[in-house]
mmCIF file of N, CA and C in Angstrom:
data_model
loop_
_atom_site.group_PDB
_atom_site.id
_atom_site.type_symbol
_atom_site.label_atom_id
_atom_site.label_comp_id
_atom_site.label_asym_id
_atom_site.label_seq_id
_atom_site.Cartn_x
_atom_site.Cartn_y
_atom_site.Cartn_z
ATOM 1 N N MET A 270 9.965 63.963 82.711
ATOM 2 C CA MET A 270 8.999 64.818 83.361
ATOM 3 C C MET A 270 8.436 65.771 82.305
ATOM 4 N N SER A 271 7.126 65.887 82.264
ATOM 5 C CA SER A 271 6.511 66.743 81.252
ATOM 6 C C SER A 271 6.725 68.217 81.578
ATOM 7 N N LEU A 272 6.642 69.027 80.548
ATOM 8 C CA LEU A 272 6.818 70.466 80.721
ATOM 9 C C LEU A 272 5.721 71.039 81.615
ATOM 10 N N ALA A 273 4.508 70.553 81.447
ATOM 11 C CA ALA A 273 3.388 71.045 82.265
ATOM 12 C C ALA A 273 3.639 70.765 83.748
ATOM 13 N N PHE A 274 4.104 69.561 84.055
ATOM 14 C CA PHE A 274 4.381 69.215 85.454
ATOM 15 C C PHE A 274 5.505 70.081 86.009
ATOM 16 N N ARG A 275 6.516 70.327 85.192
ATOM 17 C CA ARG A 275 7.632 71.170 85.635
ATOM 18 C C ARG A 275 7.161 72.595 85.918
ATOM 19 N N ILE A 276 6.295 73.124 85.063
ATOM 20 C CA ILE A 276 5.763 74.478 85.271
ATOM 21 C C ILE A 276 4.907 74.524 86.533
ATOM 22 N N ILE A 277 4.093 73.504 86.742
ATOM 23 C CA ILE A 277 3.262 73.438 87.959
ATOM 24 C C ILE A 277 4.150 73.405 89.201
ATOM 25 N N LEU A 278 5.215 72.616 89.175
ATOM 26 C CA LEU A 278 6.137 72.556 90.316
ATOM 27 C C LEU A 278 6.777 73.916 90.592
ATOM 28 N N ILE A 279 7.203 74.587 89.540
ATOM 29 C CA ILE A 279 7.836 75.899 89.719
ATOM 30 C C ILE A 279 6.841 76.896 90.295
ATOM 31 N N LEU A 280 5.639 76.953 89.727
ATOM 32 C CA LEU A 280 4.630 77.894 90.219
ATOM 33 C C LEU A 280 4.232 77.591 91.663
ATOM 34 N N ALA A 281 4.018 76.322 91.968
ATOM 35 C CA ALA A 281 3.643 75.950 93.338
ATOM 36 C C ALA A 281 4.766 76.293 94.314
ATOM 37 N N SER A 282 5.993 76.068 93.906
ATOM 38 C CA SER A 282 7.136 76.380 94.772
ATOM 39 C C SER A 282 7.263 77.877 95.009
ATOM 40 N N LEU A 283 7.109 78.655 93.952
ATOM 41 C CA LEU A 283 7.198 80.111 94.098
ATOM 42 C C LEU A 283 6.059 80.658 94.960
ATOM 43 N N MET A 284 4.855 80.135 94.753
ATOM 44 C CA MET A 284 3.719 80.581 95.567
ATOM 45 C C MET A 284 3.919 80.204 97.030
ATOM 46 N N THR A 285 4.442 79.016 97.271
ATOM 47 C CA THR A 285 4.713 78.591 98.644
ATOM 48 C C THR A 285 5.754 79.492 99.291
ATOM 49 N N THR A 286 6.811 79.787 98.560
ATOM 50 C CA THR A 286 7.863 80.655 99.099
ATOM 51 C C THR A 286 7.319 82.046 99.408
ATOM 52 N N LEU A 287 6.540 82.607 98.503
ATOM 53 C CA LEU A 287 5.949 83.929 98.747
ATOM 54 C C LEU A 287 5.017 83.906 99.955
ATOM 55 N N TYR A 288 4.241 82.843 100.072
ATOM 56 C CA TYR A 288 3.321 82.712 101.209
ATOM 57 C C TYR A 288 4.100 82.630 102.528
ATOM 58 N N ILE A 289 5.167 81.863 102.531
ATOM 59 C CA ILE A 289 5.993 81.715 103.740
ATOM 60 C C ILE A 289 6.632 83.050 104.111
ATOM 61 N N VAL A 290 7.175 83.752 103.124
ATOM 62 C CA VAL A 290 7.804 85.054 103.391
ATOM 63 C C VAL A 290 6.766 86.032 103.942
ATOM 64 N N ARG A 291 5.573 85.990 103.400
ATOM 65 C CA ARG A 291 4.493 86.867 103.897
ATOM 66 C C ARG A 291 4.150 86.544 105.348
ATOM 67 N N LYS A 292 4.069 85.266 105.672
ATOM 68 C CA LYS A 292 3.763 84.861 107.051
ATOM 69 C C LYS A 292 4.876 85.293 108.008
ATOM 70 N N ILE A 293 6.114 85.211 107.557
ATOM 71 C CA ILE A 293 7.238 85.663 108.394
ATOM 72 C C ILE A 293 7.145 87.172 108.603
ATOM 73 N N ARG A 294 6.855 87.887 107.546
ATOM 74 C CA ARG A 294 6.784 89.350 107.616
ATOM 75 C C ARG A 294 5.726 89.811 108.620
ATOM 76 N N TYR A 295 4.594 89.117 108.680
ATOM 77 C CA TYR A 295 3.522 89.495 109.605
ATOM 78 C C TYR A 295 3.619 88.760 110.938
ATOM 79 N N SER A 296 4.765 88.176 111.195
ATOM 80 C CA SER A 296 5.051 87.482 112.466
ATOM 81 C C SER A 296 4.058 86.361 112.765
ATOM 82 N N LYS A 297 3.615 85.683 111.739
ATOM 83 C CA LYS A 297 2.719 84.544 111.915
ATOM 84 C C LYS A 297 3.481 83.221 111.901
ATOM 85 N N LEU A 298 4.762 83.281 111.528
ATOM 86 C CA LEU A 298 5.573 82.075 111.424
ATOM 87 C C LEU A 298 7.007 82.428 111.799
ATOM 88 N N GLN A 299 7.596 81.599 112.641
ATOM 89 C CA GLN A 299 8.981 81.831 113.036
ATOM 90 C C GLN A 299 9.913 81.362 111.922
ATOM 91 N N ILE A 300 11.037 82.034 111.811
ATOM 92 C CA ILE A 300 11.983 81.752 110.735
ATOM 93 C C ILE A 300 12.485 80.314 110.803
ATOM 94 N N GLU A 301 12.718 79.804 112.007
ATOM 95 C CA GLU A 301 13.250 78.440 112.125
ATOM 96 C C GLU A 301 12.300 77.401 111.526
ATOM 97 N N TYR A 302 10.990 77.658 111.558
ATOM 98 C CA TYR A 302 10.030 76.731 110.959
ATOM 99 C C TYR A 302 9.888 76.975 109.460
ATOM 100 N N ALA A 303 10.099 78.195 109.042
ATOM 101 C CA ALA A 303 9.956 78.541 107.630
ATOM 102 C C ALA A 303 11.109 78.013 106.787
ATOM 103 N N ILE A 304 12.254 77.845 107.393
ATOM 104 C CA ILE A 304 13.438 77.393 106.650
ATOM 105 C C ILE A 304 13.166 76.069 105.941
ATOM 106 N N PHE A 305 12.510 75.144 106.621
ATOM 107 C CA PHE A 305 12.197 73.844 106.010
ATOM 108 C C PHE A 305 11.406 74.029 104.719
ATOM 109 N N TRP A 306 10.349 74.856 104.772
ATOM 110 C CA TRP A 306 9.475 75.022 103.611
ATOM 111 C C TRP A 306 10.184 75.764 102.484
ATOM 112 N N ILE A 307 11.027 76.695 102.825
ATOM 113 C CA ILE A 307 11.767 77.418 101.791
ATOM 114 C C ILE A 307 12.769 76.488 101.109
ATOM 115 N N ILE A 308 13.439 75.652 101.890
ATOM 116 C CA ILE A 308 14.383 74.684 101.305
ATOM 117 C C ILE A 308 13.640 73.690 100.417
ATOM 118 N N LEU A 309 12.481 73.221 100.874
ATOM 119 C CA LEU A 309 11.694 72.285 100.066
ATOM 120 C C LEU A 309 11.265 72.943 98.753
ATOM 121 N N SER A 310 10.832 74.186 98.817
ATOM 122 C CA SER A 310 10.445 74.911 97.599
ATOM 123 C C SER A 310 11.634 75.063 96.654
ATOM 124 N N PHE A 311 12.785 75.404 97.215
ATOM 125 C CA PHE A 311 13.997 75.546 96.407
ATOM 126 C C PHE A 311 14.360 74.210 95.745
ATOM 127 N N LEU A 312 14.239 73.131 96.496
ATOM 128 C CA LEU A 312 14.519 71.797 95.953
ATOM 129 C C LEU A 312 13.580 71.468 94.791
ATOM 130 N N LEU A 313 12.304 71.794 94.943
ATOM 131 C CA LEU A 313 11.345 71.530 93.866
ATOM 132 C C LEU A 313 11.633 72.381 92.631
ATOM 133 N N ILE A 314 12.069 73.612 92.850
ATOM 134 C CA ILE A 314 12.438 74.462 91.708
ATOM 135 C C ILE A 314 13.655 73.876 90.993
ATOM 136 N N LEU A 315 14.644 73.420 91.759
ATOM 137 C CA LEU A 315 15.825 72.788 91.143
ATOM 138 C C LEU A 315 15.436 71.564 90.323
ATOM 139 N N ILE A 316 14.564 70.745 90.895
ATOM 140 C CA ILE A 316 14.121 69.538 90.190
ATOM 141 C C ILE A 316 13.385 69.914 88.905
ATOM 142 N N SER A 317 12.599 70.984 88.963
ATOM 143 C CA SER A 317 11.839 71.412 87.786
ATOM 144 C C SER A 317 12.745 71.968 86.695
ATOM 145 N N ILE A 318 13.745 72.729 87.093
ATOM 146 C CA ILE A 318 14.643 73.343 86.111
ATOM 147 C C ILE A 318 15.616 72.312 85.535
ATOM 148 N N PHE A 319 16.104 71.426 86.390
ATOM 149 C CA PHE A 319 17.061 70.399 85.959
ATOM 150 C C PHE A 319 16.452 69.007 86.168
ATOM 151 N N PRO A 320 15.622 68.548 85.245
ATOM 152 C CA PRO A 320 14.957 67.246 85.421
ATOM 153 C C PRO A 320 15.922 66.062 85.441
ATOM 154 N N VAL A 321 17.153 66.274 84.985
ATOM 155 C CA VAL A 321 18.131 65.188 85.018
ATOM 156 C C VAL A 321 18.428 64.781 86.465
ATOM 157 N N LEU A 322 18.239 65.722 87.416
ATOM 158 C CA LEU A 322 18.433 65.400 88.833
ATOM 159 C C LEU A 322 17.458 64.326 89.301
ATOM 160 N N VAL A 323 16.342 64.209 88.610
ATOM 161 C CA VAL A 323 15.344 63.198 88.960
ATOM 162 C C VAL A 323 15.464 61.981 88.044
ATOM 163 N N THR A 324 15.805 62.207 86.811
ATOM 164 C CA THR A 324 15.862 61.116 85.834
ATOM 165 C C THR A 324 16.920 60.082 86.199
ATOM 166 N N ILE A 325 18.088 60.527 86.611
ATOM 167 C CA ILE A 325 19.176 59.596 86.939
ATOM 168 C C ILE A 325 18.804 58.693 88.119
ATOM 169 N N PRO A 326 18.366 59.251 89.276
ATOM 170 C CA PRO A 326 17.988 58.344 90.374
ATOM 171 C C PRO A 326 16.797 57.453 90.023
ATOM 172 N N THR A 327 15.886 57.968 89.180
ATOM 173 C CA THR A 327 14.738 57.159 88.762
ATOM 174 C C THR A 327 15.214 55.936 87.989
ATOM 175 N N ASN A 328 16.157 56.125 87.093
ATOM 176 C CA ASN A 328 16.693 55.002 86.309
ATOM 177 C C ASN A 328 17.485 54.043 87.189
ATOM 178 N N ILE A 329 18.245 54.577 88.145
ATOM 179 C CA ILE A 329 19.039 53.717 89.035
ATOM 180 C C ILE A 329 18.123 52.832 89.875
ATOM 181 N N ILE A 330 17.065 53.425 90.418
ATOM 182 C CA ILE A 330 16.134 52.664 91.265
ATOM 183 C C ILE A 330 15.276 51.726 90.429
ATOM 184 N N GLY A 331 15.047 52.088 89.172
ATOM 185 C CA GLY A 331 14.250 51.246 88.300
ATOM 186 C C GLY A 331 12.780 51.626 88.288
ATOM 187 N N MET A 332 12.478 52.848 88.659
ATOM 188 C CA MET A 332 11.094 53.311 88.615
ATOM 189 C C MET A 332 10.729 53.629 87.170
ATOM 190 N N GLN A 333 9.436 53.608 86.887
ATOM 191 C CA GLN A 333 8.980 53.808 85.514
ATOM 192 C C GLN A 333 8.998 55.267 85.079
ATOM 193 N N ALA A 334 8.586 56.170 85.986
ATOM 194 C CA ALA A 334 8.479 57.579 85.592
ATOM 195 C C ALA A 334 9.152 58.467 86.632
ATOM 196 N N PRO A 335 9.826 59.507 86.183
ATOM 197 C CA PRO A 335 10.450 60.440 87.120
ATOM 198 C C PRO A 335 9.443 61.116 88.058
ATOM 199 N N VAL A 336 8.217 61.294 87.575
ATOM 200 C CA VAL A 336 7.180 61.914 88.407
ATOM 201 C C VAL A 336 6.931 61.068 89.651
ATOM 202 N N ASN A 337 6.938 59.767 89.497
ATOM 203 C CA ASN A 337 6.746 58.880 90.651
ATOM 204 C C ASN A 337 7.861 59.071 91.677
ATOM 205 N N PHE A 338 9.077 59.234 91.183
ATOM 206 C CA PHE A 338 10.206 59.459 92.086
ATOM 207 C C PHE A 338 10.053 60.786 92.825
ATOM 208 N N VAL A 339 9.607 61.829 92.116
ATOM 209 C CA VAL A 339 9.389 63.135 92.746
ATOM 210 C C VAL A 339 8.369 63.004 93.871
ATOM 211 N N PHE A 340 7.250 62.342 93.579
ATOM 212 C CA PHE A 340 6.227 62.163 94.611
ATOM 213 C C PHE A 340 6.741 61.320 95.774
ATOM 214 N N LEU A 341 7.520 60.299 95.480
ATOM 215 C CA LEU A 341 8.090 59.458 96.532
ATOM 216 C C LEU A 341 8.997 60.277 97.450
ATOM 217 N N VAL A 342 9.843 61.106 96.860
ATOM 218 C CA VAL A 342 10.753 61.941 97.649
ATOM 219 C C VAL A 342 9.968 62.943 98.490
ATOM 220 N N ILE A 343 8.962 63.579 97.889
ATOM 221 C CA ILE A 343 8.150 64.553 98.633
ATOM 222 C C ILE A 343 7.438 63.880 99.800
ATOM 223 N N ILE A 344 6.849 62.721 99.560
ATOM 224 C CA ILE A 344 6.155 61.998 100.636
ATOM 225 C C ILE A 344 7.137 61.624 101.740
ATOM 226 N N PHE A 345 8.307 61.146 101.366
ATOM 227 C CA PHE A 345 9.320 60.770 102.355
ATOM 228 C C PHE A 345 9.744 61.977 103.195
ATOM 229 N N ILE A 346 9.994 63.102 102.542
ATOM 230 C CA ILE A 346 10.398 64.316 103.265
ATOM 231 C C ILE A 346 9.296 64.766 104.218
ATOM 232 N N LEU A 347 8.052 64.742 103.758
ATOM 233 C CA LEU A 347 6.939 65.169 104.613
ATOM 234 C C LEU A 347 6.718 64.211 105.783
ATOM 235 N N LEU A 348 6.962 62.926 105.576
ATOM 236 C CA LEU A 348 6.866 61.969 106.689
ATOM 237 C C LEU A 348 7.928 62.256 107.746
ATOM 238 N N ILE A 349 9.132 62.559 107.300
ATOM 239 C CA ILE A 349 10.197 62.912 108.248
ATOM 240 C C ILE A 349 9.814 64.176 109.010
ATOM 241 N N LYS A 350 9.285 65.169 108.295
ATOM 242 C CA LYS A 350 8.864 66.426 108.940
ATOM 243 C C LYS A 350 7.761 66.159 109.970
ATOM 244 N N ALA A 351 6.796 65.336 109.619
ATOM 245 C CA ALA A 351 5.710 65.014 110.550
ATOM 246 C C ALA A 351 6.250 64.305 111.787
ATOM 247 N N PHE A 352 7.193 63.401 111.602
ATOM 248 C CA PHE A 352 7.788 62.695 112.739
ATOM 249 C C PHE A 352 8.542 63.664 113.645
ATOM 250 N N MET A 353 9.310 64.568 113.046
ATOM 251 C CA MET A 353 10.058 65.548 113.840
ATOM 252 C C MET A 353 9.106 66.460 114.617
ATOM 253 N N GLN A 354 7.992 66.843 113.997
ATOM 254 C CA GLN A 354 7.022 67.681 114.697
ATOM 255 C C GLN A 354 6.332 66.908 115.815
ATOM 256 N N THR A 355 6.134 65.617 115.631
ATOM 257 C CA THR A 355 5.557 64.796 116.688
ATOM 258 C C THR A 355 6.487 64.757 117.892
ATOM 259 N N ILE A 356 7.773 64.617 117.641
ATOM 260 C CA ILE A 356 8.754 64.624 118.731
ATOM 261 C C ILE A 356 8.731 65.971 119.443
ATOM 262 N N GLU A 357 8.736 67.053 118.674
ATOM 263 C CA GLU A 357 8.719 68.394 119.276
ATOM 264 C C GLU A 357 7.433 68.622 120.067
ATOM 265 N N HIS A 358 6.322 68.164 119.524
ATOM 266 C CA HIS A 358 5.035 68.299 120.218
ATOM 267 C C HIS A 358 5.061 67.556 121.551
ATOM 268 N N SER A 359 5.615 66.371 121.555
ATOM 269 C CA SER A 359 5.715 65.573 122.778
ATOM 270 C C SER A 359 6.576 66.276 123.822
ATOM 271 N N GLN A 360 7.700 66.830 123.385
ATOM 272 C CA GLN A 360 8.584 67.545 124.313
ATOM 273 C C GLN A 360 7.897 68.785 124.879
ATOM 274 N N LEU A 361 7.173 69.507 124.033
ATOM 275 C CA LEU A 361 6.461 70.698 124.504
ATOM 276 C C LEU A 361 5.349 70.332 125.485
ATOM 277 N N GLU A 362 4.681 69.218 125.238
ATOM 278 C CA GLU A 362 3.646 68.756 126.164
ATOM 279 C C GLU A 362 4.242 68.417 127.527
ATOM 280 N N ASP A 363 5.397 67.766 127.528
ATOM 281 C CA ASP A 363 6.078 67.457 128.792
ATOM 282 C C ASP A 363 6.437 68.735 129.539
ATOM 283 N N LYS A 364 6.961 69.728 128.812
ATOM 284 C CA LYS A 364 7.309 71.005 129.447
ATOM 285 C C LYS A 364 6.064 71.696 129.995
ATOM 286 N N LEU A 365 4.981 71.648 129.237
ATOM 287 C CA LEU A 365 3.738 72.275 129.673
ATOM 288 C C LEU A 365 3.217 71.621 130.944
ATOM 289 N N ASN A 366 3.254 70.298 131.002
ATOM 290 C CA ASN A 366 2.816 69.592 132.211
ATOM 291 C C ASN A 366 3.692 69.947 133.405
ATOM 292 N N ALA A 367 4.989 70.004 133.194
ATOM 293 C CA ALA A 367 5.902 70.354 134.287
ATOM 294 C C ALA A 367 5.639 71.776 134.781
ATOM 295 N N LEU A 368 5.414 72.701 133.855
ATOM 296 C CA LEU A 368 5.127 74.085 134.248
ATOM 297 C C LEU A 368 3.791 74.196 134.979
ATOM 298 N N ALA A 369 2.790 73.457 134.529
ATOM 299 C CA ALA A 369 1.488 73.488 135.196
ATOM 300 C C ALA A 369 1.605 72.947 136.617
ATOM 301 N N GLN A 370 2.361 71.876 136.786
ATOM 302 C CA GLN A 370 2.558 71.321 138.126
ATOM 303 C C GLN A 370 3.323 72.299 139.012
ATOM 304 N N LYS A 371 4.338 72.936 138.461
ATOM 305 C CA LYS A 371 5.112 73.910 139.238
ATOM 306 C C LYS A 371 4.235 75.089 139.646
ATOM 307 N N MET A 372 3.407 75.558 138.719
ATOM 308 C CA MET A 372 2.512 76.671 139.053
ATOM 309 C C MET A 372 1.521 76.281 140.141
ATOM 310 N N ALA A 373 0.996 75.064 140.071
ATOM 311 C CA ALA A 373 0.045 74.612 141.087
ATOM 312 C C ALA A 373 0.710 74.553 142.460
ATOM 313 N N ILE A 374 1.934 74.052 142.503
ATOM 314 C CA ILE A 374 2.669 73.988 143.776
ATOM 315 C C ILE A 374 2.946 75.394 144.295
ATOM 316 N N ASP A 375 3.389 76.295 143.410
ATOM 317 C CA ASP A 375 3.665 77.676 143.821
ATOM 318 C C ASP A 375 2.406 78.364 144.345
ATOM 319 N N GLU A 376 1.285 78.159 143.671
ATOM 320 C CA GLU A 376 0.030 78.761 144.128
ATOM 321 C C GLU A 376 -0.375 78.221 145.494
ATOM 322 N N LYS A 377 -0.196 76.924 145.696
ATOM 323 C CA LYS A 377 -0.540 76.331 146.990
ATOM 324 C C LYS A 377 0.348 76.913 148.089
ATOM 325 N N LEU A 378 1.647 77.013 147.820
ATOM 326 C CA LEU A 378 2.563 77.584 148.810
ATOM 327 C C LEU A 378 2.214 79.043 149.110
ATOM 328 N N ASN A 379 1.858 79.798 148.087
ATOM 329 C CA ASN A 379 1.472 81.196 148.301
ATOM 330 C C ASN A 379 0.204 81.303 149.142
ATOM 331 N N ARG A 380 -0.767 80.425 148.890
ATOM 332 C CA ARG A 380 -1.989 80.432 149.707
ATOM 333 C C ARG A 380 -1.684 80.089 151.155
ATOM 334 N N GLU A 381 -0.794 79.098 151.346
ATOM 335 C CA GLU A 381 -0.423 78.723 152.718
ATOM 336 C C GLU A 381 0.292 79.874 153.418
ATOM 337 N N LYS A 382 1.189 80.553 152.715
ATOM 338 C CA LYS A 382 1.883 81.705 153.300
ATOM 339 C C LYS A 382 0.884 82.805 153.652
ATOM 340 N N GLN A 383 -0.050 83.059 152.741
ATOM 341 C CA GLN A 383 -1.046 84.102 152.986
ATOM 342 C C GLN A 383 -1.921 83.737 154.182
ATOM 343 N N THR A 384 -2.284 82.475 154.307
ATOM 344 C CA THR A 384 -3.097 82.027 155.443
ATOM 345 C C THR A 384 -2.327 82.206 156.739
ATOM 346 N N ARG A 385 -1.043 81.814 156.743
ATOM 347 C CA ARG A 385 -0.215 82.000 157.939
ATOM 348 C C ARG A 385 -0.070 83.476 158.283
ATOM 349 N N TYR A 386 0.139 84.304 157.269
ATOM 350 C CA TYR A 386 0.290 85.741 157.496
ATOM 351 C C TYR A 386 -1.004 86.319 158.070
ATOM 352 N N ASP A 387 -2.131 85.936 157.480
ATOM 353 C CA ASP A 387 -3.419 86.430 157.979
ATOM 354 C C ASP A 387 -3.657 85.986 159.413
ATOM 355 N N THR A 388 -3.302 84.730 159.723
ATOM 356 C CA THR A 388 -3.482 84.212 161.082
ATOM 357 C C THR A 388 -2.589 84.966 162.054
ATOM 358 N N ASP A 389 -1.313 85.142 161.694
ATOM 359 C CA ASP A 389 -0.378 85.881 162.559
ATOM 360 C C ASP A 389 -0.845 87.318 162.753
ATOM 361 N N TYR A 390 -1.322 87.942 161.716
ATOM 362 C CA TYR A 390 -1.765 89.332 161.789
ATOM 363 C C TYR A 390 -2.987 89.466 162.699
ATOM 364 N N SER A 391 -3.928 88.529 162.576
ATOM 365 C CA SER A 391 -5.123 88.611 163.430
ATOM 366 C C SER A 391 -4.770 88.321 164.890
ATOM 367 N N ILE A 392 -3.808 87.425 165.141
ATOM 368 C CA ILE A 392 -3.381 87.148 166.521
ATOM 369 C C ILE A 392 -2.724 88.388 167.109
ATOM 370 N N GLN A 393 -1.867 89.049 166.319
ATOM 371 C CA GLN A 393 -1.204 90.262 166.807
ATOM 372 C C GLN A 393 -2.227 91.359 167.097
ATOM 373 N N ASN A 394 -3.191 91.532 166.249
ATOM 374 C CA ASN A 394 -4.226 92.541 166.493
ATOM 375 C C ASN A 394 -5.043 92.209 167.734
ATOM 376 N N HIS A 395 -5.340 90.943 167.901
ATOM 377 C CA HIS A 395 -6.107 90.510 169.071
ATOM 378 C C HIS A 395 -5.309 90.766 170.349
ATOM 379 N N MET A 396 -3.973 90.500 170.288
ATOM 380 C CA MET A 396 -3.123 90.726 171.461
ATOM 381 C C MET A 396 -3.017 92.218 171.774
ATOM 382 N N LYS A 397 -2.959 93.065 170.763
ATOM 383 C CA LYS A 397 -2.892 94.509 170.982
ATOM 384 C C LYS A 397 -4.172 95.010 171.643
ATOM 385 N N LYS A 398 -5.293 94.468 171.219
ATOM 386 C CA LYS A 398 -6.562 94.868 171.814
ATOM 387 C C LYS A 398 -6.612 94.453 173.278
ATOM 388 N N ASP A 399 -6.090 93.238 173.564
ATOM 389 C CA ASP A 399 -6.090 92.748 174.946
ATOM 390 C C ASP A 399 -5.172 93.594 175.822
ATOM 391 N N LYS A 400 -4.038 94.070 175.314
ATOM 392 C CA LYS A 400 -3.106 94.892 176.086
ATOM 393 C C LYS A 400 -3.710 96.259 176.379
ATOM 394 N N GLY A 401 -4.487 96.754 175.455
ATOM 395 C CA GLY A 401 -5.064 98.069 175.622
ATOM 396 C C GLY A 401 -6.167 98.105 176.666
ATOM 397 N N LYS A 402 -6.691 97.010 177.088
ATOM 398 C CA LYS A 402 -7.788 96.972 178.063
ATOM 399 C C LYS A 402 -7.319 97.015 179.449
#
């Protein structure tokens, strides 16, 4: 891995970490979501500082350049993250649909109760008027 690439990885990782911490500080990002990005940044810094961590697996797999292995690992990690977010998105959509249906049912029941109450109230008022005559 070239020195320039290692420096770029370190700078990009540090900038990403600072950006994530800033977003957490201003309550724009929850900590549970930020942990992934901070760990990824830390991993990239480790790879940049200790290139042997990439060179050995690159040689074992038989890839030509350690940079290719770094990109392969990053792409693989991001694909896993995208898949996990797709699952979470699907679950949240199901919850949202269930809540919307529950709210619609509750609103309908409240309208029916209000209609019954209004009807009972008008009947009682009508009966009071009839008794007074």
